[in-house]
Amino acid sequence: MAGNESVTIEDIDGISSLCTGCGACAAACPTGSICMTTDREGFSYPRVDNNQCIACHKCLNVCQASRDSAKHNPIEIEVLYASRKDERAAGSSGGIMGLLAKRVLESNGVVFGAVFDAEGHRVIHASTETHSLEKILRSKYVQSEAWPTYARVKQHLCSGEQVLFCGTPCQVIGLNRYLGKQYSNLLTVDFFCHGVPSPGFFADYARLVESQKGSRLTDVTFREKSHGWREQHMRWYFSDGSNIEEPSLDNCHYFFFLGNYSLRKSCYTCELYKRHEADITLADYWLIDPAFDDDLGTSLVLANTENGLTFLKDIKKDTIEVPVDNFDFEIYRHSYCPNKRANFFDCYVNEGIEATCGSYFDNEHRVWCIRNRCGAIKNAFVSKIKNCIGAFTR
Ligand SMILES: Cc1cc2nc3c(=O)[nH]c(=O)nc-3n(C[C@H](O)[C@H](O)[C@H](O)COP(=O)(O)OP(=O)(O)OC[C@H]3O[C@@H](n4cnc5c(N)ncnc54)[C@H](O)[C@@H]3O)c2cc1C
Ligand code: SF4
Ligand code: SF4
Ligand code: SF4
């Protein structure tokens, strides 16, 4: 070990609840002293091998947990969807990411994004060099492993090719920190991010689904649009040619994701939805005026930089614009850590996947259904009373 000072696991541990798992530290380490390891909750965290560390501090310099990211105010905000039905259906919301990717591929560029790896039961980052664009599109609600692609992104940038990198806001920041300078041929795209669920939990759950089904998993879609954009369904595909589809909130992985049980610790305090470091930010535009909502998916699109604005202008001819008066980003605000997170991970770690997806899920789901049903009955009751009062006062 060279030098008196070395980066230790304690330095990394000190930021562990802020660590986003972007992996920029591992990608930047010149001696390969950092590997990303899985913690008991199933998330990746860096671990330093002090025997190889030369105390250069590159890892801490690229770490987003130790300093603020850049902040852009969006230059342009639009509500759009792809005008071609197939291109709109190919995305989880309005198909805008697909249009941006197509534009980059037309100029012989490369697109990096998240891909479901059925064999590993995980989500990785990969590019159009090895995977079809179809595999890269759509939301996968599991934390992906982006850091292994950062060096490859840099190679393409240095050889002058146009690169599109899409990931969570913290992954885009991780890539930018790793690159250390701006490249005019890089387009970064992120999204308003709810948070990422545990990849370890998802992998165990996927194995359980496989064993119950008695067939190997070949793919999974997290947001089937066959029942519309709002009524979300998950569909599992198997090697025997069959598939299983279920409403998302009846699926234990999705229920724990949306209910904020299974997210990474850093997600509960994440303020990146206000910073917009990527060139373009995408989101589902849930506040769409019902008069314009055909339930096929509509996107909110923010051009945060001049580079993003150029691409947005380029794809606009292939989109349909929805008129909007004002925007409320607060609907994308994060919900805070429920006590349930601790109970959820206690159950997963101590009792295992079968108990978590069995009795624990059944109980939580039942309570949620009762509350929801009571809420719906209460709302119907209140609106009935309001109507009666209205009738009396008219
Ligand atoms: C984990 C996660 C949380 C999200 N939370 C919200 C939210 O709270 N509110 C909201 O409005 N929108 C959210 N989105 C974004 C939304 O689901 C759509 O992806 C987005 O609106 C773009 O839709 P699209 O049709 O244009 O593109 P799509 O074709 O859906 O493309 C989405 C892109 O995101 C990338 N991606 C998919 N999964 C991951 C992943 N796990 N990690 C990193 N990158 C990934 C893919 O590379 C893909 O290119 C979230 C997405 C993800 C993946
Ligand atoms: S200080 Fe340098 S050598 Fe040591 S872990 Fe960090 S990046 Fe690697
Ligand atoms: S660089 Fe990323 S993965 Fe590494 S410690 Fe910082 S936030 Fe965590
Ligand atoms: S909520 Fe924040 S920390 Fe969590 S994955 Fe999204 S951008 Fe990263």
Short mmCIF file of C-alpha atoms and ligand atoms in Angstrom, two decimals:
data_model
loop_
_atom_site.label_atom_id
_atom_site.label_comp_id
_atom_site.label_asym_id
_atom_site.label_seq_id
_atom_site.Cartn_x
_atom_site.Cartn_y
_atom_site.Cartn_z
CA MET A 1 0.00 0.00 0.00
CA ALA A 2 1.52 3.34 -1.03
CA GLY A 3 1.16 6.59 0.96
CA ASN A 4 0.19 7.13 4.57
CA GLU A 5 -3.45 7.76 3.87
CA SER A 6 -5.63 5.13 2.32
CA VAL A 7 -9.31 5.00 1.57
CA THR A 8 -10.86 2.43 3.79
CA ILE A 9 -14.15 0.68 3.91
CA GLU A 10 -14.98 3.05 6.79
CA ASP A 11 -14.87 6.03 4.38
CA ILE A 12 -17.36 4.30 2.16
CA ASP A 13 -19.38 3.06 5.12
CA GLY A 14 -19.68 6.62 6.38
CA ILE A 15 -21.76 7.49 3.33
CA SER A 16 -23.54 4.19 3.03
CA SER A 17 -27.07 5.47 3.53
CA LEU A 18 -26.35 8.18 0.92
CA CYS A 19 -24.55 5.79 -1.45
CA THR A 20 -26.69 5.47 -4.57
CA GLY A 21 -24.84 2.42 -5.91
CA CYS A 22 -23.84 4.29 -9.08
CA GLY A 23 -20.48 2.47 -9.04
CA ALA A 24 -18.49 5.49 -10.29
CA CYS A 25 -15.92 4.82 -7.54
CA ALA A 26 -15.36 1.24 -8.72
CA ALA A 27 -15.14 2.32 -12.37
CA ALA A 28 -12.69 5.14 -11.56
CA CYS A 29 -10.30 3.21 -9.30
CA PRO A 30 -6.99 2.88 -11.19
CA THR A 31 -5.88 -0.22 -9.27
CA GLY A 32 -9.13 -2.19 -9.39
CA SER A 33 -9.27 -2.06 -5.58
CA ILE A 34 -13.03 -1.51 -5.41
CA CYS A 35 -15.55 -4.18 -6.15
CA MET A 36 -19.30 -3.79 -5.85
CA THR A 37 -20.66 -6.32 -3.38
CA THR A 38 -24.20 -7.18 -2.36
CA ASP A 39 -25.39 -6.30 1.14
CA ARG A 40 -27.93 -8.27 3.19
CA GLU A 41 -30.80 -6.28 1.68
CA GLY A 42 -29.67 -7.22 -1.82
CA PHE A 43 -28.21 -3.85 -2.92
CA SER A 44 -24.74 -3.21 -4.37
CA TYR A 45 -22.23 -1.25 -2.32
CA PRO A 46 -18.53 -0.64 -2.96
CA ARG A 47 -15.93 -2.52 -0.96
CA VAL A 48 -12.29 -1.42 -0.90
CA ASP A 49 -9.39 -3.85 -0.83
CA ASN A 50 -6.89 -1.88 1.24
CA ASN A 51 -4.03 -4.12 0.20
CA GLN A 52 -4.23 -2.81 -3.36
CA CYS A 53 -5.28 0.77 -2.61
CA ILE A 54 -2.68 3.48 -3.43
CA ALA A 55 -4.63 6.24 -1.63
CA CYS A 56 -5.12 8.34 -4.76
CA HIS A 57 -8.64 9.36 -3.56
CA LYS A 58 -10.08 9.19 -7.09
CA CYS A 59 -13.00 7.20 -5.69
CA LEU A 60 -13.97 9.91 -3.24
CA ASN A 61 -13.50 12.64 -5.86
CA VAL A 62 -16.04 11.04 -8.19
CA CYS A 63 -18.52 10.17 -5.44
CA GLN A 64 -21.81 12.05 -5.70
CA ALA A 65 -22.64 11.34 -2.06
CA SER A 66 -19.85 13.67 -0.95
CA ARG A 67 -20.82 16.73 -3.04
CA ASP A 68 -23.77 18.32 -4.81
CA SER A 69 -24.55 17.62 -8.43
CA ALA A 70 -25.00 20.33 -11.06
CA LYS A 71 -28.44 21.89 -11.22
CA HIS A 72 -30.17 22.86 -14.45
CA ASN A 73 -33.46 24.65 -14.79
CA PRO A 74 -35.33 23.08 -17.69
CA ILE A 75 -35.09 25.21 -20.87
CA GLU A 76 -38.19 23.67 -22.38
CA ILE A 77 -41.00 21.54 -20.98
CA GLU A 78 -43.35 19.61 -23.24
CA VAL A 79 -46.05 16.96 -22.94
CA LEU A 80 -45.75 14.60 -25.90
CA TYR A 81 -46.19 11.11 -27.22
CA ALA A 82 -44.87 9.26 -30.27
CA SER A 83 -47.28 9.68 -33.17
CA ARG A 84 -46.71 6.13 -34.48
CA LYS A 85 -48.77 3.67 -32.44
CA ASP A 86 -46.08 0.96 -32.43
CA GLU A 87 -43.40 3.41 -31.23
CA ARG A 88 -45.69 4.66 -28.49
CA ALA A 89 -46.54 1.10 -27.42
CA ALA A 90 -42.82 0.20 -27.28
CA GLY A 91 -42.26 2.57 -24.33
CA SER A 92 -43.62 2.58 -20.79
CA SER A 93 -45.14 6.03 -21.18
CA GLY A 94 -45.18 8.04 -24.42
CA GLY A 95 -42.35 6.26 -26.28
CA ILE A 96 -40.10 9.35 -26.27
CA MET A 97 -36.96 7.44 -25.26
CA GLY A 98 -37.44 5.21 -28.35
CA LEU A 99 -37.58 8.26 -30.63
CA LEU A 100 -34.39 9.72 -29.12
CA ALA A 101 -32.67 6.34 -29.47
CA LYS A 102 -33.78 6.01 -33.10
CA ARG A 103 -32.38 9.45 -33.86
CA VAL A 104 -29.00 8.44 -32.35
CA LEU A 105 -28.92 5.08 -34.17
CA GLU A 106 -29.66 6.84 -37.49
CA SER A 107 -26.41 8.75 -37.04
CA ASN A 108 -24.56 5.44 -36.43
CA GLY A 109 -24.39 6.14 -32.71
CA VAL A 110 -24.74 3.78 -29.75
CA VAL A 111 -27.53 3.62 -27.14
CA PHE A 112 -26.94 2.44 -23.56
CA GLY A 113 -29.82 1.55 -21.24
CA ALA A 114 -31.26 -1.05 -18.87
CA VAL A 115 -31.86 -4.63 -20.05
CA PHE A 116 -33.45 -7.56 -18.22
CA ASP A 117 -30.96 -10.45 -17.96
CA ALA A 118 -33.22 -13.48 -17.51
CA GLU A 119 -30.37 -15.89 -16.78
CA GLY A 120 -28.98 -13.74 -13.95
CA HIS A 121 -32.48 -12.71 -12.77
CA ARG A 122 -31.25 -9.10 -12.72
CA VAL A 123 -31.24 -5.84 -14.63
CA ILE A 124 -27.96 -4.80 -16.24
CA HIS A 125 -26.93 -1.87 -18.38
CA ALA A 126 -26.05 -2.78 -21.96
CA SER A 127 -25.89 -1.14 -25.39
CA THR A 128 -27.24 -1.58 -28.89
CA GLU A 129 -23.89 -3.18 -29.79
CA THR A 130 -25.10 -6.38 -28.08
CA HIS A 131 -28.86 -5.96 -27.51
CA SER A 132 -31.83 -4.90 -29.63
CA LEU A 133 -33.34 -1.50 -28.90
CA GLU A 134 -36.57 -3.27 -27.96
CA LYS A 135 -34.77 -4.93 -25.01
CA ILE A 136 -33.36 -1.59 -23.86
CA LEU A 137 -36.66 0.29 -23.94
CA ARG A 138 -39.33 0.21 -21.18
CA SER A 139 -39.01 0.62 -17.45
CA LYS A 140 -37.60 -2.21 -15.37
CA TYR A 141 -38.43 -1.62 -11.72
CA VAL A 142 -35.25 -3.05 -10.20
CA GLN A 143 -31.92 -1.30 -9.56
CA SER A 144 -29.70 -1.91 -12.59
CA GLU A 145 -25.92 -2.36 -12.69
CA ALA A 146 -24.77 0.60 -14.76
CA TRP A 147 -21.11 1.02 -13.72
CA PRO A 148 -19.69 -1.80 -15.90
CA THR A 149 -20.68 0.25 -18.98
CA TYR A 150 -19.03 3.57 -18.03
CA ALA A 151 -15.63 2.68 -19.54
CA ARG A 152 -17.29 1.50 -22.76
CA VAL A 153 -19.29 4.74 -22.99
CA LYS A 154 -16.00 6.64 -22.73
CA GLN A 155 -14.39 4.55 -25.50
CA HIS A 156 -17.23 5.37 -27.88
CA LEU A 157 -17.12 9.05 -26.95
CA CYS A 158 -13.37 9.21 -27.52
CA SER A 159 -13.77 7.64 -30.94
CA GLY A 160 -16.18 10.44 -31.85
CA GLU A 161 -19.42 8.42 -32.01
CA GLN A 162 -22.71 9.82 -30.78
CA VAL A 163 -23.70 8.11 -27.52
CA LEU A 164 -27.06 8.09 -25.72
CA PHE A 165 -26.92 6.95 -22.10
CA CYS A 166 -30.22 6.47 -20.27
CA GLY A 167 -30.43 5.67 -16.57
CA THR A 168 -31.64 6.89 -13.20
CA PRO A 169 -30.59 10.46 -12.28
CA CYS A 170 -27.92 9.07 -9.92
CA GLN A 171 -26.51 6.82 -12.68
CA VAL A 172 -26.26 9.77 -15.08
CA ILE A 173 -24.40 11.71 -12.39
CA GLY A 174 -22.18 8.67 -11.73
CA LEU A 175 -21.30 8.49 -15.44
CA ASN A 176 -20.63 12.24 -15.64
CA ARG A 177 -18.35 12.09 -12.57
CA TYR A 178 -16.50 9.12 -14.02
CA LEU A 179 -16.01 10.91 -17.39
CA GLY A 180 -14.81 14.03 -15.56
CA LYS A 181 -15.45 16.34 -18.53
CA GLN A 182 -18.21 17.23 -20.96
CA TYR A 183 -18.43 15.50 -24.34
CA SER A 184 -20.44 17.21 -27.08
CA ASN A 185 -21.29 13.77 -28.56
CA LEU A 186 -22.94 12.50 -25.35
CA LEU A 187 -26.70 12.74 -24.81
CA THR A 188 -27.84 11.78 -21.30
CA VAL A 189 -31.46 10.92 -20.52
CA ASP A 190 -32.90 10.29 -17.06
CA PHE A 191 -36.40 10.25 -15.56
CA PHE A 192 -38.31 11.43 -12.54
CA CYS A 193 -37.37 8.51 -10.35
CA HIS A 194 -39.62 6.91 -7.72
CA GLY A 195 -36.64 4.95 -6.37
CA VAL A 196 -35.20 1.52 -7.10
CA PRO A 197 -36.18 -1.75 -5.43
CA SER A 198 -33.70 -4.33 -4.19
CA PRO A 199 -32.12 -6.40 -6.98
CA GLY A 200 -31.35 -9.22 -4.53
CA PHE A 201 -34.96 -9.47 -3.45
CA PHE A 202 -36.15 -9.40 -7.07
CA ALA A 203 -33.71 -12.17 -8.09
CA ASP A 204 -34.88 -14.40 -5.22
CA TYR A 205 -38.50 -13.70 -6.09
CA ALA A 206 -37.91 -14.47 -9.79
CA ARG A 207 -36.31 -17.82 -8.82
CA LEU A 208 -39.32 -18.59 -6.63
CA VAL A 209 -41.70 -17.82 -9.51
CA GLU A 210 -39.64 -20.13 -11.76
CA SER A 211 -39.68 -22.99 -9.28
CA GLN A 212 -43.44 -22.66 -8.70
CA LYS A 213 -44.03 -22.60 -12.44
CA GLY A 214 -41.52 -25.40 -13.17
CA SER A 215 -40.17 -23.52 -16.18
CA ARG A 216 -37.23 -21.18 -16.86
CA LEU A 217 -37.90 -17.45 -17.01
CA THR A 218 -37.06 -15.86 -20.38
CA ASP A 219 -38.34 -12.32 -19.92
CA VAL A 220 -40.46 -10.07 -17.76
CA THR A 221 -42.30 -6.85 -18.58
CA PHE A 222 -43.02 -4.56 -15.66
CA ARG A 223 -45.61 -2.41 -17.40
CA GLU A 224 -47.70 -4.25 -19.94
CA LYS A 225 -49.85 -1.78 -21.81
CA SER A 226 -52.37 -4.40 -22.97
CA HIS A 227 -54.86 -3.11 -20.38
CA GLY A 228 -53.95 0.53 -20.97
CA TRP A 229 -51.33 2.88 -19.56
CA ARG A 230 -52.98 3.47 -16.19
CA GLU A 231 -54.01 -0.08 -15.35
CA GLN A 232 -50.52 -1.51 -14.99
CA HIS A 233 -49.80 -5.22 -15.32
CA MET A 234 -46.66 -7.34 -14.96
CA ARG A 235 -46.06 -10.27 -17.29
CA TRP A 236 -43.59 -13.16 -16.83
CA TYR A 237 -42.50 -15.19 -19.90
CA PHE A 238 -41.27 -18.81 -19.61
CA SER A 239 -39.18 -21.15 -21.75
CA ASP A 240 -42.16 -23.52 -22.22
CA GLY A 241 -43.87 -20.72 -24.22
CA SER A 242 -46.38 -19.79 -21.50
CA ASN A 243 -46.70 -16.54 -19.62
CA ILE A 244 -48.30 -15.26 -16.42
CA GLU A 245 -49.84 -11.81 -16.22
CA GLU A 246 -51.09 -10.11 -13.07
CA PRO A 247 -52.27 -6.63 -12.09
CA SER A 248 -49.16 -4.88 -10.78
CA LEU A 249 -50.51 -4.15 -7.32
CA ASP A 250 -51.37 -7.84 -6.83
CA ASN A 251 -47.76 -8.75 -7.61
CA CYS A 252 -45.57 -8.82 -4.52
CA HIS A 253 -42.47 -7.21 -6.10
CA TYR A 254 -44.47 -4.36 -7.59
CA PHE A 255 -46.57 -3.88 -4.44
CA PHE A 256 -43.44 -3.56 -2.27
CA PHE A 257 -41.90 -1.17 -4.85
CA LEU A 258 -44.84 1.21 -5.14
CA GLY A 259 -45.55 1.02 -1.41
CA ASN A 260 -41.91 2.11 -0.75
CA TYR A 261 -41.06 -1.01 1.27
CA SER A 262 -38.18 -2.30 -0.85
CA LEU A 263 -36.29 0.80 -2.04
CA ARG A 264 -32.61 1.57 -1.62
CA LYS A 265 -31.91 3.67 1.49
CA SER A 266 -30.58 6.61 -0.57
CA CYS A 267 -33.89 6.87 -2.45
CA TYR A 268 -35.90 8.00 0.58
CA THR A 269 -33.98 11.26 0.92
CA CYS A 270 -33.09 11.75 -2.75
CA GLU A 271 -33.61 15.28 -4.03
CA LEU A 272 -32.37 14.63 -7.57
CA TYR A 273 -35.84 15.15 -9.01
CA LYS A 274 -35.12 18.87 -8.57
CA ARG A 275 -31.64 18.97 -10.12
CA HIS A 276 -32.00 17.77 -13.75
CA GLU A 277 -28.34 17.02 -14.49
CA ALA A 278 -29.20 14.95 -17.58
CA ASP A 279 -29.73 16.65 -20.96
CA ILE A 280 -33.28 15.32 -21.06
CA THR A 281 -35.61 14.16 -18.27
CA LEU A 282 -38.65 11.98 -18.99
CA ALA A 283 -41.71 11.07 -16.90
CA ASP A 284 -45.23 9.77 -17.12
CA TYR A 285 -47.56 12.74 -17.39
CA TRP A 286 -50.29 11.58 -15.03
CA LEU A 287 -51.87 15.06 -14.82
CA ILE A 288 -52.98 14.97 -18.46
CA ASP A 289 -56.37 16.59 -19.12
CA PRO A 290 -58.87 13.69 -19.48
CA ALA A 291 -60.06 15.29 -22.74
CA PHE A 292 -56.67 14.40 -24.32
CA ASP A 293 -56.04 11.11 -22.49
CA ASP A 294 -56.52 8.02 -24.68
CA ASP A 295 -54.79 5.85 -22.01
CA LEU A 296 -52.00 4.79 -24.39
CA GLY A 297 -49.22 6.67 -22.57
CA THR A 298 -48.14 10.31 -22.47
CA SER A 299 -44.75 11.69 -21.45
CA LEU A 300 -43.54 14.80 -19.72
CA VAL A 301 -40.28 15.83 -21.43
CA LEU A 302 -37.80 18.32 -19.98
CA ALA A 303 -34.94 19.66 -22.12
CA ASN A 304 -32.44 20.71 -19.46
CA THR A 305 -29.49 21.72 -21.69
CA GLU A 306 -28.99 23.16 -25.19
CA ASN A 307 -27.86 19.67 -26.29
CA GLY A 308 -31.11 18.19 -24.97
CA LEU A 309 -33.12 20.93 -26.67
CA THR A 310 -31.50 20.15 -30.06
CA PHE A 311 -32.54 16.49 -29.77
CA LEU A 312 -36.02 17.39 -28.56
CA LYS A 313 -36.52 19.69 -31.59
CA ASP A 314 -35.27 16.89 -33.88
CA ILE A 315 -37.81 14.32 -32.68
CA LYS A 316 -40.80 16.66 -32.40
CA LYS A 317 -41.91 15.98 -35.97
CA ASP A 318 -42.55 12.35 -34.87
CA THR A 319 -44.67 13.29 -31.86
CA ILE A 320 -48.07 14.63 -30.95
CA GLU A 321 -48.10 17.50 -28.50
CA VAL A 322 -50.65 17.79 -25.69
CA PRO A 323 -51.56 21.32 -24.60
CA VAL A 324 -50.82 22.05 -20.90
CA ASP A 325 -51.21 25.28 -18.92
CA ASN A 326 -48.86 24.68 -16.03
CA PHE A 327 -46.68 21.97 -14.54
CA ASP A 328 -46.55 20.65 -11.03
CA PHE A 329 -43.28 18.78 -10.39
CA GLU A 330 -44.31 18.20 -6.79
CA ILE A 331 -46.28 15.15 -7.90
CA TYR A 332 -42.83 13.57 -8.42
CA ARG A 333 -41.73 14.36 -4.85
CA HIS A 334 -40.40 11.38 -2.90
CA SER A 335 -42.29 9.65 -0.19
CA TYR A 336 -40.41 9.11 3.01
CA CYS A 337 -39.18 5.90 4.59
CA PRO A 338 -42.13 4.06 6.09
CA ASN A 339 -41.56 1.97 9.22
CA LYS A 340 -42.60 -0.86 6.99
CA ARG A 341 -39.21 -0.82 5.26
CA ALA A 342 -37.54 -2.19 8.38
CA ASN A 343 -40.20 -4.88 8.84
CA PHE A 344 -40.02 -5.83 5.18
CA PHE A 345 -36.23 -6.29 5.16
CA ASP A 346 -36.30 -8.04 8.57
CA CYS A 347 -38.72 -10.54 7.10
CA TYR A 348 -36.71 -10.98 3.87
CA VAL A 349 -33.35 -11.36 5.66
CA ASN A 350 -34.51 -13.50 8.60
CA GLU A 351 -37.44 -15.49 7.28
CA GLY A 352 -36.59 -15.71 3.60
CA ILE A 353 -38.25 -15.08 0.27
CA GLU A 354 -41.12 -17.57 0.65
CA ALA A 355 -42.35 -16.00 3.88
CA THR A 356 -41.92 -12.45 2.51
CA CYS A 357 -43.84 -13.20 -0.69
CA GLY A 358 -46.25 -15.47 1.20
CA SER A 359 -47.77 -14.62 4.56
CA TYR A 360 -46.09 -11.20 4.95
CA PHE A 361 -47.24 -10.01 1.51
CA ASP A 362 -50.74 -11.50 1.95
CA ASN A 363 -51.19 -9.60 5.18
CA GLU A 364 -49.88 -6.24 3.93
CA HIS A 365 -51.85 -6.59 0.70
CA ARG A 366 -55.07 -7.44 2.58
CA VAL A 367 -54.71 -4.36 4.81
CA TRP A 368 -54.03 -2.19 1.76
CA CYS A 369 -57.10 -3.59 -0.07
CA ILE A 370 -59.35 -2.95 2.94
CA ARG A 371 -58.02 0.61 3.31
CA ASN A 372 -58.46 1.25 -0.39
CA ARG A 373 -61.95 -0.17 -0.45
CA CYS A 374 -62.88 1.90 2.63
CA GLY A 375 -61.33 4.97 0.94
CA ALA A 376 -63.34 4.36 -2.23
CA ILE A 377 -66.57 3.86 -0.24
CA LYS A 378 -65.84 7.03 1.79
CA ASN A 379 -65.18 9.06 -1.39
CA ALA A 380 -68.39 7.78 -2.99
CA PHE A 381 -70.31 8.63 0.22
CA VAL A 382 -68.80 12.16 0.42
CA SER A 383 -69.58 12.87 -3.23
CA LYS A 384 -73.15 11.59 -2.75
CA ILE A 385 -73.62 13.94 0.22
CA LYS A 386 -72.14 16.84 -1.81
CA ASN A 387 -74.56 16.08 -4.64
CA CYS A 388 -77.51 16.02 -2.20
CA ILE A 389 -76.42 19.34 -0.64
CA GLY A 390 -76.00 20.70 -4.20
CA ALA A 391 -79.54 19.58 -5.08
CA PHE A 392 -80.97 21.30 -1.97
CA THR A 393 -79.13 24.57 -2.55
CA ARG A 394 -79.82 24.80 -6.30
C1 LIG B 1 -36.94 2.61 -11.51
C2 LIG B 1 -37.78 3.62 -12.24
C3 LIG B 1 -38.56 4.52 -11.53
C4 LIG B 1 -39.36 5.45 -12.21
N1 LIG B 1 -40.13 6.32 -11.49
C5 LIG B 1 -40.94 7.19 -12.12
C6 LIG B 1 -41.80 8.07 -11.39
O1 LIG B 1 -41.85 8.03 -10.15
N2 LIG B 1 -42.59 8.95 -12.07
C7 LIG B 1 -42.55 8.99 -13.45
O2 LIG B 1 -43.30 9.79 -14.03
N3 LIG B 1 -41.74 8.20 -14.16
C8 LIG B 1 -40.93 7.30 -13.54
N4 LIG B 1 -40.11 6.47 -14.27
C9 LIG B 1 -39.99 6.69 -15.72
C10 LIG B 1 -41.12 6.10 -16.54
O3 LIG B 1 -41.42 4.81 -16.08
C11 LIG B 1 -40.71 6.00 -18.03
O4 LIG B 1 -39.58 5.17 -18.16
C12 LIG B 1 -40.35 7.31 -18.65
O5 LIG B 1 -41.46 8.15 -18.59
C13 LIG B 1 -39.90 7.16 -20.10
O6 LIG B 1 -40.90 6.56 -20.85
P1 LIG B 1 -40.70 6.34 -22.42
O7 LIG B 1 -41.92 5.65 -22.92
O8 LIG B 1 -40.29 7.61 -23.09
O9 LIG B 1 -39.39 5.42 -22.51
P2 LIG B 1 -39.17 3.89 -22.18
O10 LIG B 1 -39.12 3.12 -23.43
O11 LIG B 1 -40.06 3.43 -21.13
O12 LIG B 1 -37.66 3.92 -21.69
C14 LIG B 1 -37.28 3.95 -20.35
C15 LIG B 1 -35.76 3.95 -20.33
O13 LIG B 1 -35.36 3.89 -18.98
C16 LIG B 1 -34.25 3.04 -18.85
N5 LIG B 1 -34.46 2.18 -17.68
C17 LIG B 1 -35.43 1.25 -17.54
N6 LIG B 1 -35.32 0.64 -16.36
C18 LIG B 1 -34.24 1.17 -15.75
C19 LIG B 1 -33.59 0.93 -14.52
N7 LIG B 1 -34.03 0.03 -13.66
N8 LIG B 1 -32.51 1.66 -14.21
C20 LIG B 1 -32.03 2.57 -15.07
N9 LIG B 1 -32.60 2.86 -16.26
C21 LIG B 1 -33.69 2.17 -16.59
C22 LIG B 1 -34.21 2.14 -20.06
O14 LIG B 1 -32.91 2.09 -20.56
C23 LIG B 1 -35.16 2.77 -21.04
O15 LIG B 1 -34.47 3.21 -22.15
C24 LIG B 1 -39.33 5.51 -13.63
C25 LIG B 1 -38.54 4.60 -14.34
C26 LIG B 1 -37.78 3.66 -13.67
C27 LIG B 1 -36.94 2.69 -14.46
S1 SF4 B 2 -8.01 5.69 -3.12
FE1 SF4 B 2 -7.53 5.27 -5.28
S2 SF4 B 2 -6.67 3.22 -5.26
FE2 SF4 B 2 -7.66 3.48 -3.30
S3 SF4 B 2 -9.69 2.62 -3.60
FE3 SF4 B 2 -9.84 4.81 -4.02
S4 SF4 B 2 -9.53 5.02 -6.22
FE4 SF4 B 2 -8.82 2.96 -5.65
S1 SF4 B 3 -19.37 6.67 -6.15
FE1 SF4 B 3 -21.47 5.92 -6.21
S2 SF4 B 3 -21.28 3.75 -5.57
FE2 SF4 B 3 -19.37 4.74 -5.00
S3 SF4 B 3 -19.69 5.34 -2.84
FE3 SF4 B 3 -20.23 7.10 -4.13
S4 SF4 B 3 -22.45 6.94 -4.46
FE4 SF4 B 3 -21.71 4.93 -3.71
S1 SF4 B 4 -34.49 7.89 -6.15
FE1 SF4 B 4 -32.55 9.01 -6.36
S2 SF4 B 4 -31.02 7.68 -5.38
FE2 SF4 B 4 -32.82 6.41 -5.78
S3 SF4 B 4 -32.37 5.47 -7.78
FE3 SF4 B 4 -33.61 7.31 -8.14
S4 SF4 B 4 -32.11 8.90 -8.54
FE4 SF4 B 4 -31.00 7.22 -7.58
#
